Short mmCIF file of C-alpha atoms (C1' of nucleotides) in Angstrom, two decimals:
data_model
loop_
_atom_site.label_atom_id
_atom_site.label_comp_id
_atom_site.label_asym_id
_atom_site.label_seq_id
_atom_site.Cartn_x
_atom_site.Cartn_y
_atom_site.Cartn_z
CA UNK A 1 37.54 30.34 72.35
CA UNK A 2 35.60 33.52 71.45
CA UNK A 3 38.06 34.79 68.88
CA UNK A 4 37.69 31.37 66.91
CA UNK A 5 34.21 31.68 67.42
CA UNK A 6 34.73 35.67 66.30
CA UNK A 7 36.94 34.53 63.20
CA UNK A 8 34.25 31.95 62.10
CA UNK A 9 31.67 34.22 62.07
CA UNK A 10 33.95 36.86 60.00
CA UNK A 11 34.71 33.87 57.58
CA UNK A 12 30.77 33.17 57.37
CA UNK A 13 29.79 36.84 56.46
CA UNK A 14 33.18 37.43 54.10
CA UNK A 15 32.06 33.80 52.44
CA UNK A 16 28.31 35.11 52.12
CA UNK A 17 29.43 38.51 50.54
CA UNK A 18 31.49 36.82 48.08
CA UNK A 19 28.24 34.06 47.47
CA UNK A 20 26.12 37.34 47.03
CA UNK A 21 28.96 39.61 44.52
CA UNK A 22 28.26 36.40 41.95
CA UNK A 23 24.83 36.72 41.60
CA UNK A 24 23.19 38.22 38.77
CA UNK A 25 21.93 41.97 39.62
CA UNK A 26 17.85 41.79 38.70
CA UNK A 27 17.93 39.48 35.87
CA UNK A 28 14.84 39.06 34.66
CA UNK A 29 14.85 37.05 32.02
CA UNK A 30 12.28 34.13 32.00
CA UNK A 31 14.06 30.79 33.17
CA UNK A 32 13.53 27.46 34.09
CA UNK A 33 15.53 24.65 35.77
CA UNK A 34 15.98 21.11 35.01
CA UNK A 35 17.81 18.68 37.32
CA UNK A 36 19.45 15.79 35.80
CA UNK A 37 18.78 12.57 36.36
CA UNK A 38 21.18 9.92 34.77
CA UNK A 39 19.19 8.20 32.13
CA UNK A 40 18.86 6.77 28.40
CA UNK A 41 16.35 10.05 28.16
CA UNK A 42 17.86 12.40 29.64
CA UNK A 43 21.39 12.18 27.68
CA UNK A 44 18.62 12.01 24.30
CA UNK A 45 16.45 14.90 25.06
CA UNK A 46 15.27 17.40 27.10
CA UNK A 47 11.61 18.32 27.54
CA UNK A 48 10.83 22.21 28.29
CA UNK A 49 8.52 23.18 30.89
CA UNK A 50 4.87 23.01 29.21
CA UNK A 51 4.24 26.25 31.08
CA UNK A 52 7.71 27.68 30.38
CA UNK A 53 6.44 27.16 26.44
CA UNK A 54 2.80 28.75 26.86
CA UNK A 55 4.13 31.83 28.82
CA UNK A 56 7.33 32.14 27.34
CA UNK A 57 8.06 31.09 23.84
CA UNK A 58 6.72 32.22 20.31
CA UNK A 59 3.49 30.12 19.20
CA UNK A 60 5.18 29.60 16.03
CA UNK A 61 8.78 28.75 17.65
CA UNK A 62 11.75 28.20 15.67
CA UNK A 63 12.96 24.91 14.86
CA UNK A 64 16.12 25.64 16.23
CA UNK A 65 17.30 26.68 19.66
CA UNK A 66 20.56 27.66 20.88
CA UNK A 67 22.37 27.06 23.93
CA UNK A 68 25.21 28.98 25.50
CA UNK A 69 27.17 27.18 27.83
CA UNK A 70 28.82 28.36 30.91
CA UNK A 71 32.08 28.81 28.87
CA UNK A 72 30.27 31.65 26.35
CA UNK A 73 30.29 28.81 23.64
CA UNK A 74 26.96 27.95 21.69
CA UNK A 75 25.27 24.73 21.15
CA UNK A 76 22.68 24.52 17.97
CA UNK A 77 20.24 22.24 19.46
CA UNK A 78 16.89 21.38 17.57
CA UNK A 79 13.35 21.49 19.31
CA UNK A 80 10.42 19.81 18.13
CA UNK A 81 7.17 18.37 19.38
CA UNK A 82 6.43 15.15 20.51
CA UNK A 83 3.52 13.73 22.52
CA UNK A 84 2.50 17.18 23.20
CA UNK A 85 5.88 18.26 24.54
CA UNK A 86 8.46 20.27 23.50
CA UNK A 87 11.55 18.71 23.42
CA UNK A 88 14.92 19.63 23.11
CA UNK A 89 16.66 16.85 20.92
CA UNK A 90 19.41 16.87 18.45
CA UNK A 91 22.27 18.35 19.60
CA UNK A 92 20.89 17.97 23.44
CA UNK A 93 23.06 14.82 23.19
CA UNK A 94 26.41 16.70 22.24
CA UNK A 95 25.77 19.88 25.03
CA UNK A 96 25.09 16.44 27.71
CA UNK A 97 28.17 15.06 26.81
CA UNK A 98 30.36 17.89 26.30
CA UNK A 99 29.99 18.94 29.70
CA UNK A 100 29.64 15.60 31.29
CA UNK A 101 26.34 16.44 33.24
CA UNK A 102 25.89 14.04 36.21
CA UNK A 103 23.39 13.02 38.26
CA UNK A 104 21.26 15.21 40.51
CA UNK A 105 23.25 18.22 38.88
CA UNK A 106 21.02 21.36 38.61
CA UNK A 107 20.88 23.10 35.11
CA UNK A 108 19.12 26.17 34.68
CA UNK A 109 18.20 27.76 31.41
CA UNK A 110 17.85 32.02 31.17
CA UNK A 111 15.95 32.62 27.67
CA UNK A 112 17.26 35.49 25.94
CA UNK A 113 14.65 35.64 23.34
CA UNK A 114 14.84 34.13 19.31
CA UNK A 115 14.87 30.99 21.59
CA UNK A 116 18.89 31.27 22.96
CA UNK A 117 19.06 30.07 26.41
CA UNK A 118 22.41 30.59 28.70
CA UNK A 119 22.70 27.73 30.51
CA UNK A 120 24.06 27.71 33.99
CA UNK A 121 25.22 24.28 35.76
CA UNK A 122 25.26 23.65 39.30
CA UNK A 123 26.85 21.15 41.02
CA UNK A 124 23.67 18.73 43.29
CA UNK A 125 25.72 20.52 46.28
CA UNK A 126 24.49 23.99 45.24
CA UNK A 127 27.71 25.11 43.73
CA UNK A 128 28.09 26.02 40.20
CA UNK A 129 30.10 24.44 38.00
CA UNK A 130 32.85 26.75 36.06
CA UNK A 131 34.91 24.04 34.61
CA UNK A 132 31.98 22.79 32.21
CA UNK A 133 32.81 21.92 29.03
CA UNK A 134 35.18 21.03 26.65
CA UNK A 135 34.68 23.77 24.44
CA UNK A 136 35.92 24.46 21.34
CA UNK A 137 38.60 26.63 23.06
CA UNK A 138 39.73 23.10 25.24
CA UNK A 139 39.53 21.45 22.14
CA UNK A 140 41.87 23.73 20.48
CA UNK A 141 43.97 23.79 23.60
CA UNK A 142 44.18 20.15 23.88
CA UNK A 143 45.14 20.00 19.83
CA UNK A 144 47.40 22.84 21.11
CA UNK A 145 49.23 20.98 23.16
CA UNK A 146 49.01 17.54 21.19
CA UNK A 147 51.05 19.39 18.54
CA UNK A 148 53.83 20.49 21.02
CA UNK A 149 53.64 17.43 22.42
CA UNK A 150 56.38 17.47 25.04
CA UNK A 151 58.76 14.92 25.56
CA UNK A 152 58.67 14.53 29.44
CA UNK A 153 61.22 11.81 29.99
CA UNK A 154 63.88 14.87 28.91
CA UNK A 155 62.17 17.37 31.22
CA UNK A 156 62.93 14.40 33.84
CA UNK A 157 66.29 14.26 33.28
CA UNK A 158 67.01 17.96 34.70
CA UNK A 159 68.88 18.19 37.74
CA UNK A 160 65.57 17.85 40.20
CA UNK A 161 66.08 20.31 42.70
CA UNK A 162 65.15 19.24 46.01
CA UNK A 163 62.88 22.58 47.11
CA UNK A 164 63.31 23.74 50.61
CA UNK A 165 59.98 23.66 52.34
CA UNK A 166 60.42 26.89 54.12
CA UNK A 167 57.20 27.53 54.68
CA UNK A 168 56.60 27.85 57.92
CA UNK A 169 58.02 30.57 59.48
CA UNK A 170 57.61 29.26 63.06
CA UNK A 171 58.79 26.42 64.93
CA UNK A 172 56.50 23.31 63.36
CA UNK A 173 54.65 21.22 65.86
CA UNK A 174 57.13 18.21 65.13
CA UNK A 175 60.18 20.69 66.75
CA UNK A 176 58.01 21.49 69.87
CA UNK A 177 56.64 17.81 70.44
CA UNK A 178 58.70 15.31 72.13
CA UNK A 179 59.54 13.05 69.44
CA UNK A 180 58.19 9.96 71.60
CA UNK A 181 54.88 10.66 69.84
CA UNK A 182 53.80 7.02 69.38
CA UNK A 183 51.72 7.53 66.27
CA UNK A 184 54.90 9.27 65.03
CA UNK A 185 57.20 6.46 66.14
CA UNK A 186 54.56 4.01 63.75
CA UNK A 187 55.19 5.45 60.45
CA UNK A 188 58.11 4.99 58.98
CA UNK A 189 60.66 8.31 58.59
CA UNK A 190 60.37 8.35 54.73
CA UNK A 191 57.16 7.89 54.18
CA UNK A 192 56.24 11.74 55.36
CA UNK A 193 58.24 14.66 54.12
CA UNK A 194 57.15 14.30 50.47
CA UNK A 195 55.60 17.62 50.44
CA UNK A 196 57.80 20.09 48.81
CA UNK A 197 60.17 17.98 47.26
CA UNK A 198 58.78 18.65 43.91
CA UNK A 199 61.38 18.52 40.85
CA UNK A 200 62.18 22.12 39.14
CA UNK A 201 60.24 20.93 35.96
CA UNK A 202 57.28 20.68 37.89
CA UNK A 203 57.42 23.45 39.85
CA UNK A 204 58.15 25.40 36.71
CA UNK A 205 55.24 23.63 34.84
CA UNK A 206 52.14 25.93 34.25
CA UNK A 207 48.94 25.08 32.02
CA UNK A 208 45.50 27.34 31.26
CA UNK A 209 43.93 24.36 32.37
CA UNK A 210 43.27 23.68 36.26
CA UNK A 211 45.90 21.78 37.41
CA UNK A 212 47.77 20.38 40.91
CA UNK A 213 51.11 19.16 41.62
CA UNK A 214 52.06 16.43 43.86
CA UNK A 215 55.41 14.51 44.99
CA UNK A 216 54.40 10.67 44.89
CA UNK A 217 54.20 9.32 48.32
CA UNK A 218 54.80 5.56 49.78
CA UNK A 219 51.25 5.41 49.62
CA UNK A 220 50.73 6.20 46.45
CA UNK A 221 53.00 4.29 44.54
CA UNK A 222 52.04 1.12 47.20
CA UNK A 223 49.78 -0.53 48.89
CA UNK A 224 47.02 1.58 49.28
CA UNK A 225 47.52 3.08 45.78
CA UNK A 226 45.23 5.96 46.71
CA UNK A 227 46.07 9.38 45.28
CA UNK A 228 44.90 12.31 47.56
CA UNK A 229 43.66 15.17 45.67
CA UNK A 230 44.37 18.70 47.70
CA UNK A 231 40.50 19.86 48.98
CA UNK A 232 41.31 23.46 47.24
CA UNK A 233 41.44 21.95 43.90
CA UNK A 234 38.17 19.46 44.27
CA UNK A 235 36.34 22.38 45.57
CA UNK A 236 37.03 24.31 42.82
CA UNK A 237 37.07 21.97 39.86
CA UNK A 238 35.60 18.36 40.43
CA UNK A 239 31.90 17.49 41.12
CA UNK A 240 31.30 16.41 45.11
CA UNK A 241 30.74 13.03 43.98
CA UNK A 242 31.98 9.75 42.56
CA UNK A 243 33.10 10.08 38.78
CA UNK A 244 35.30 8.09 36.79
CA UNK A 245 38.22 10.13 34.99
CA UNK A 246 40.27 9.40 31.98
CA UNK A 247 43.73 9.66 33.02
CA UNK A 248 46.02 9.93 29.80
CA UNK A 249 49.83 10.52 29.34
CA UNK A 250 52.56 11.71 26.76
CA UNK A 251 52.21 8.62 25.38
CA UNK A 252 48.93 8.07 24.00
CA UNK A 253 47.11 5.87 26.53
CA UNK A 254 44.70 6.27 28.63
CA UNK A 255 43.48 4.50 32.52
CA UNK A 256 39.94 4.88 33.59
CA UNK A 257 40.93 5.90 37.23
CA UNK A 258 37.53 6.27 40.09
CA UNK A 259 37.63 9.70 41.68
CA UNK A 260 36.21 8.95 45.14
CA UNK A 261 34.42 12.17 47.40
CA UNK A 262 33.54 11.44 50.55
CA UNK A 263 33.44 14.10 53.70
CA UNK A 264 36.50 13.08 54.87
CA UNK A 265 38.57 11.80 51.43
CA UNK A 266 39.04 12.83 48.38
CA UNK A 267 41.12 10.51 46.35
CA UNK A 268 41.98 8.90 43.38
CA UNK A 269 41.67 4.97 43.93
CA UNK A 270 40.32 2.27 41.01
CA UNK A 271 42.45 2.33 38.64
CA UNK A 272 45.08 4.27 39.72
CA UNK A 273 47.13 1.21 40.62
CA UNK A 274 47.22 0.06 37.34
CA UNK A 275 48.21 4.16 36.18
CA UNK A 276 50.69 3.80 38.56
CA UNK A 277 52.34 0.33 37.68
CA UNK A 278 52.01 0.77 33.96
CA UNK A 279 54.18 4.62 34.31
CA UNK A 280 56.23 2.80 36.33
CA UNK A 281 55.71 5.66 39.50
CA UNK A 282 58.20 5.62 41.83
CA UNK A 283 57.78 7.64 45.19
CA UNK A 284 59.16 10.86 44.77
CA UNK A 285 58.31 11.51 41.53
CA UNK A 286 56.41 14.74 40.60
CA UNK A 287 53.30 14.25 38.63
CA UNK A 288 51.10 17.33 37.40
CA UNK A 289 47.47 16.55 37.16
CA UNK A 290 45.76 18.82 34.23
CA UNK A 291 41.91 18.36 33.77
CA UNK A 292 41.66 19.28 30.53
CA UNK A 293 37.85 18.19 30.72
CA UNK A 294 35.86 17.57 32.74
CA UNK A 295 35.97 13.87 33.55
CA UNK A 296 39.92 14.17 31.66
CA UNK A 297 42.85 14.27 33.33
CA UNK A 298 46.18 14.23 31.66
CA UNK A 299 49.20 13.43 33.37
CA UNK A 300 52.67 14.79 33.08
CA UNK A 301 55.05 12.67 35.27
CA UNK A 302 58.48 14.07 36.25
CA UNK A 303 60.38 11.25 37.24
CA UNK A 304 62.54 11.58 40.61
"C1'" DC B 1 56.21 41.29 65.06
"C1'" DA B 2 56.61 37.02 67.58
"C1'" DG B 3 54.13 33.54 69.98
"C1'" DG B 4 50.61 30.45 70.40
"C1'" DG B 5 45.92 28.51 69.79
"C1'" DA B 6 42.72 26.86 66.35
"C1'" DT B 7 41.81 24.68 62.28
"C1'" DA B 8 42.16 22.66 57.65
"C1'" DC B 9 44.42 19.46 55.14
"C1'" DG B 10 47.39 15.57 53.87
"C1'" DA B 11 49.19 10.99 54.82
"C1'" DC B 12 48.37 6.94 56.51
"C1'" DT B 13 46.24 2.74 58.84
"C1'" DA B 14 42.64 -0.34 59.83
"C1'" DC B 15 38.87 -2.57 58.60
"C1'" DC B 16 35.03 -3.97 55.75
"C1'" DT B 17 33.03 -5.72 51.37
"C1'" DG B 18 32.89 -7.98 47.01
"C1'" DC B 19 34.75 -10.89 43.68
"C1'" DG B 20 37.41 -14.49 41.45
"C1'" DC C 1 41.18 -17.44 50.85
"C1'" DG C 2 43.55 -13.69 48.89
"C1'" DC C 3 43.37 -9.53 46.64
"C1'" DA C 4 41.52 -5.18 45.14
"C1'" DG C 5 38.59 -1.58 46.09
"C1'" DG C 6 36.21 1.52 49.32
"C1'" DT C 7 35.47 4.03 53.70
"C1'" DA C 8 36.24 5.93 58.22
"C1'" DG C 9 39.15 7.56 61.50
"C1'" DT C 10 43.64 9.20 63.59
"C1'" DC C 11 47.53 11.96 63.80
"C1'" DG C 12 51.08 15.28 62.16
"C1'" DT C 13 51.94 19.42 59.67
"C1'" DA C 14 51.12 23.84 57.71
"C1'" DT C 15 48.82 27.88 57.92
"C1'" DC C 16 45.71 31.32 59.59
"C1'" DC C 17 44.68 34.67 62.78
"C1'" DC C 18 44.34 36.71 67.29
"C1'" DT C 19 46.76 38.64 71.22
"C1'" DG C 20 50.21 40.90 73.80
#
DNA sequence: CAGGGATACGACTACCTGCG
DNA sequence: CGCAGGTAGTCGTATCCCTG
């Protein structure tokens, strides 16, 4: 009991070292912070502190501002004046959209000087965001692989090999329990051991993009449809809230599929029955989910 | 280094709600 | 009423990490 309670608090203070190497060393650049709230307004404009302006910014400020995304790419943006505030407008619209700001997410804005900003977005949990934007890089990435545009249903027809879970290198719980377990004895035999069966082509599949594998399960491809998404990939690259995705294939289509958070779940659900019907998923397939954006997801399906 | 406890995560079921 | 969508909870498995 004290050695879990030892490890925890080793976990804690490795967790808050690592929190406290990503912080800027003394920046001291003026900033502000805006939170977003999802409105008509907000996706038009932006309006600068008033006292962010007085203490900050030229008297005679530039027309234009500039704003440099989490991904090191620049937005022109143009400020101007209206009912005595200064607003951030045109071009506001395309950083909003590009990066898919949600609601209650936390933006804050670093002035440089010559009125360039670099914007930092933070998820409402706290966390920042580091898959922001689809930048011109994704955009040339997605065009990228548009134009090599691979023909999946060959890379299905490769021997799959079966992989070997191996993983653990002791005994597994299932070996040491009885197996009278009467959850156990509830579930049908095939509807568990999907992990690890993932065909060669998608085990061999890599991206730039952040991506997961998964072997389709009974559940997936069936009543439920629900699509669990491993908690090491939503921590890292999806919001902690609802969001609807754009799910797209080889074959240019796309699904509006519900990404649901919740404490306990994270899963794919509305919508991804009709993904799932219309590819024609079978369980044991191998799908590799690629967010190319951040509310995109394409889909490369290795059939079984 | 093996064994075992603790824990996180994935898979699944059950149940509730809303809508046609 | 049936179906689809959404949520909460349970259980099994994999993995981590401590101990001897």
């Amino acid at each position: 009991m004290q050695s879990s309670l030892q490890s925890k608090k080793k976990k804690m203070k490795k967790s808050s070292r690592d929190m406290e190497s990503n912080l800027p060393e003394h920046d001291n650049r003026p900033c502000f912070y805006k939170i977003i709230q999802v409105n008509h307004k907000a996706s038009n404009s932006l309006i600068i502190p008033p006292h962010f302006v007085t203490t900050h910014l030229p008297k005679r400020m530039p027309s234009e501002a500039v704003l440099k995304g989490p991904s090191g790419d620049c937005w022109n943006i143009t400020v101007c004046q209206q009912k005595g505030n200064t607003i951030m407008q045109h071009g506001w619209q395309q950083f909003y959209q590009d990066h898919s700001l949600g609601d209650n997410e936390f933006l804050l804005f670093r002035h440089n000087g010559n009125m360039c900003f670099d914007v930092q977005i933070f998820y409402k949990s706290g966390c920042e965001r580091k898959i922001v934007s689809i930048t011109r890089t994704h955009r040339d990435s997605i065009v990228e692989i548009k134009e090599e545009e691979i023909d999946f249903s060959k890379i299905g027809e490769t021997e799959p090999q079966v992989q070997t879970s191996g993983k653990g290198k002791r005994k597994s719980t299932a070996e040491k329990n009885s197996p009278s377990s009467s959850r156990k004895q509830s579930r049908p035999p095939a509807a568990r051991k999907s992990k690890g069966n993932l065909s060669k082509a998608a085990e061999d599949f890599t991206s730039k993009f952040p991506h997961f594998k998964h072997c389709l399960t009974r559940a997936n491809v069936e009543k439920p449809f629900l699509l669990a998404i491993p908690c090491s990939f939503v921590k890292a690259n999806l919001p902690q809230a609802r969001r609807e995705f754009t799910f797209s294939t080889s074959k240019q289509k796309s699904w509006k599929v519900t990404y649901i958070y919740s404490e306990i779940n994270k899963v794919f659900s509305k919508g991804w029955r009709g993904f799932a019907i219309d590819n024609k998923l079978k369980m044991g397939d191998s799908c590799v989910f690629e967010l190319v954006a951040p509310q995109k997801m394409r889909v490369h399906i290795f059939p079984h």
